[in-house]
Amino acid sequence: MTTTHPESTAELTVVDSGLLALVQDAGRRGWAHLGVGGSGAFDRPAMALANRLVGNDECAAVIEVTNGGLVFTCDAPTRVAITGAALPVKVGNRSRWTHEVIAIPAGGTVRLGVPERGLRSYVAVRGGIRAEPVLGSRSTDLLSRLGPPPLRAGDVLPIGRPRGPVPASDVVVPPPVLDEDEFLPVSLGPRADWFEPEAVEALLRSRFEVTADSDRIGVRLAGPALPRRIHDELTSEGVVEGALQAPPDGRLTLFGPDHPVTGGYPVIAVVRDRAMPLVGQLRPGQGVRFTRG
Amino acid sequence: MIQLAEELITRRCGDTGLLVELGDNRRVHAFAAAVRAADLDGVVDLVPALDTLLLVVDPALTDPPAVEGLLRDLEVGAVARAENRRVEIPVRYDGEDLSWVAEHCGLDERQVVRRHTATPWQVGFCGFAPGYAYLVGGDPALRVPRRKESRVAVPAGSVAIAGQFSAVYPRRSPGGWQLLGHTEVSLWDTEADPPALLLPGDEVVFCEVAS
């Protein structure tokens, strides 16, 4: 990966990527007609908050860490903030926590523990990650394979030149993340009419369980069958993030940021945009219930 | 000219999308061109499909009902025709499935090649992978099912058919379509503007190069 960058004053070196660590920003807009989806941080408010804590633009690129475990060093003194799924942090031998500004000495090693609740944490470094943008974004799209590849031990990421002051507040109260059933508000449609009324009722009354094959492309949900009223084959059509696509015999899929731009199965409902950050924190085995609103 | 106001059928996709049913692919592209020309506030992406157009909106800026209101004033027509381009793709017809396709269609291999090259295709829509264009409007004699088993890795540049579609794989990827041949032409380059060779609405003609 690039080690020199005109806008860069410092570098971050990945020592251990943990399960999955990706560079993410606000995503890629305006390319869906060519088959390129939006991508971007799954829990966007968490990304924005981490950036604000270190005085970055809200959409500066951060590292999205799935289930903790990231270890990195910085070659120059800097500040980082970690938000999203709360987890213990160690800087050298000192214990720190998420949702506060952490000063890192030159050469300091930052180790992220594992979250007890939630799934994705966001590491903002003052100045932002300056990985090479692709089509206007530094986000890694796992479906389209655009943007920086998933981080690996030894990767070196340029850090941008800090702009603007560090905010006066250096700690925030983390939003609660539940480990019980998550309630997600949905709007029915665009193709709720392709399902029997019982299917809509089953959607709104049942508990679905997040399965282990969930990822940024889609969160897969085990639950009751959702019987169709119209059995025609749907011609592929555009789908949005948050769409609940129901294949005839498969699991309900809740489309995440790296979802395909088109889908060939009817979408029974769409999770409201304000609830998508919660979706980004769902863990396998967790229960999900859908409510109208 | 396509009149839309009264006949516009829309479906809302939560608070981020509006799906417009247009019934056929030419209308989709004409409508997409008109939406693009109108530069509607808060519309951040357009996803043309075979007979629908999805407008993706930024919920911080607008909502689907507001966009739906704006669509009713849209003028659709001439813009689309001016934008249509014609792209020629040279193909070496040496694909692994050429003989199977010939047999399935009751043709010989030469006839398959002639039918694939003789009728111009149109880019119906893009999806599956960046720059992957679903081409429609080809010779109906070439309708074949997908392979029973998908290939783990189809080489970049493979020219394939399945159902009513033809396509060129922009890069190495899994795929279940029947391979007729391959091209050396680059279908996707993130450094290029636009990054895709084939744009929705383009006319595409395959021409044979000697094996």
Short mmCIF file of N, CA and C in Angstrom, two decimals, chain A residues 60 91 129 280:
data_model
loop_
_atom_site.label_atom_id
_atom_site.label_comp_id
_atom_site.label_asym_id
_atom_site.label_seq_id
_atom_site.Cartn_x
_atom_site.Cartn_y
_atom_site.Cartn_z
N ALA A 60 -14.47 11.87 7.00
CA ALA A 60 -13.08 11.43 6.76
C ALA A 60 -13.03 9.91 6.88
N VAL A 91 -3.31 1.20 25.10
CA VAL A 91 -2.27 1.96 24.43
C VAL A 91 -0.99 1.66 25.19
N ILE A 129 -7.68 8.79 7.50
CA ILE A 129 -6.91 7.81 6.73
C ILE A 129 -6.89 8.28 5.28
N GLY A 280 -25.97 -2.43 11.48
CA GLY A 280 -24.52 -2.62 11.42
C GLY A 280 -23.95 -3.21 12.70
#
